[in-house]
DNA sequence: TTGTAAGCGTTATCAT
DNA sequence: ATGATAACGCTTACAA
């Protein structure tokens, strides 16, 4: 493995000149550059990134930590962040955290030094963990469980969007609307969306029946399908379902089909995320379309700001994204 | 940012002793360890990974480069590889390549030094690029365009599985079976699967009608839906479709629904990949279920072998994975 | 059991 | 325009 020294020797110049050639510094005579280039090719020289990182204290790579990589939503999130970062000349490296402990690990600087900064999409962290976010390293949190923490934060428009989604079901004539969400024990995605749902019911003067609040362990397709079947088979009376994620909604569509319930005729279904798949489902899925691009852009911008500033972090931002509703067949087109 | 030196000073020992504590070396007196630990906590010491990498030449992280992160198949692939690597004590960092050029970049040692090795899921590389794979760095290729190259290689059972999938359609009574694949100009996923399809037709004594070979630009849902509509609207006579990916198949199901064609009654559809979603589609999707776990295990094993061996690489392996068929509603259950 | 010295490969600074 | 020197933070080899 050739080093800068080897190239320098081969080209008959100093290591510094080789470095200048590599980094496109201006003051290199064309003939010298030529010689060096030739030597680099001949020796098949590759820069040692570890050494460069050590010296520069920068890698040009940011980390993105997500709870799972095999999920429609996080896949979309990753793609969006990668695009936004690319525009700013940064590469992205995606890691799966899978557990709350791993989320905290991802934060720990020890793992972190490979990246100039970290975008952490946290599902498991709670307000109680907020203090542990006080790291002297650029971090932006994507998620809903932590506000006003010692860290920049980009969140979904959970309340407003859920209210709109529920209102849409009401406008389409639903009056027994169920919500499918996770255990909403504290401030998290599910509880925020549940609040929006409740508000919409109240706005419309509809009663809120606890039996219609359906909580599942995971927000995945399987859980959605199982619960939908149970709801139908138990004789629960409902004519609309607001699912707090599109994955849940995909499952619900399937579960309702299993028991012969027609969507949207008998029950209307709306999701949240506007995942790529939702457009192609049968029936196609009405859903909340968060401004993924805008939020990704914002998250990357915030992170870059922290990366480039030298003073200790201060004035942390809480950004809430935009959204719109996409109406498709599952609520009657 | 505290360094080992700072900790050493604070604890009244040498940097080496601190290093020994960090790395759990045996010969450290408990009382010394105590002192050092205390100093580390007090100074909030974190090891600088860049420096350690430079010195050790190892990172404990392997890279996984995929064409796109927002795709059901690559999401599944990433999750499977991560699981397999975790079992072997390695962390995985996922990167999106998006283009053939980026795939070659990912290979280039310059990017690569951040990882102990790279698993490259190559979509764009061709046999012509094989020589460029001759890198003195651990690499395992996942994909179908390169065989017998200077690199370990894990491939899907493309031919056999496609033949089985097509045969299944024939057994279910289809005799005008279309295939939806990418431009099959050379050795790649699409052409291998196309060959299996042709073989199955021939096995059954069915004619192979060129009009039934439908090539699309991308193997995504949108392309599947558009092409299915075109096929139906153009009056093409077909009663079965073998899609070379589940994403294509998802689109086809949607496209056929758009034009009022019933699946599986009028047309049967089978996919390839057994992506998470396929179980929950309406109708649920019959598909080839490759042995994802086995292949991931194999890829990680091969990579580790290369990482741990010091001699120049030799005896490269071409591994082909296992598969089974999953029969669901889209071919009549 | 602990410490010293040297070097991993690169680049910033300053000198020539 | 080019080069000498030192330093980034860590660990291996060896000495004490």
XYZ file of C-alpha atoms in Angstrom, chain A residues 29 38 45-46 58 119 152 158 190 216 219-220 229-230 233 242 258 260 263 278 288 290 308:
23
model
C 3.845 23.993 -11.284
C 2.284 9.868 -12.976
C -1.667 5.323 -4.623
C -4.832 5.725 -2.508
C -13.191 15.933 9.561
C -28.766 12.629 12.490
C -31.536 20.568 17.524
C -48.096 15.245 14.269
C -48.488 7.838 18.865
C -50.538 -2.234 19.130
C -46.357 -0.078 14.058
C -45.898 -2.689 11.344
C -59.219 -8.740 11.841
C -59.765 -8.764 15.577
C -64.484 -10.181 14.185
C -56.839 6.426 11.119
C -59.337 -11.131 5.072
C -64.527 -9.506 3.806
C -62.686 -0.474 1.722
C -49.133 3.665 -0.642
C -50.694 12.330 5.329
C -45.261 15.084 5.393
C -19.148 24.467 11.162
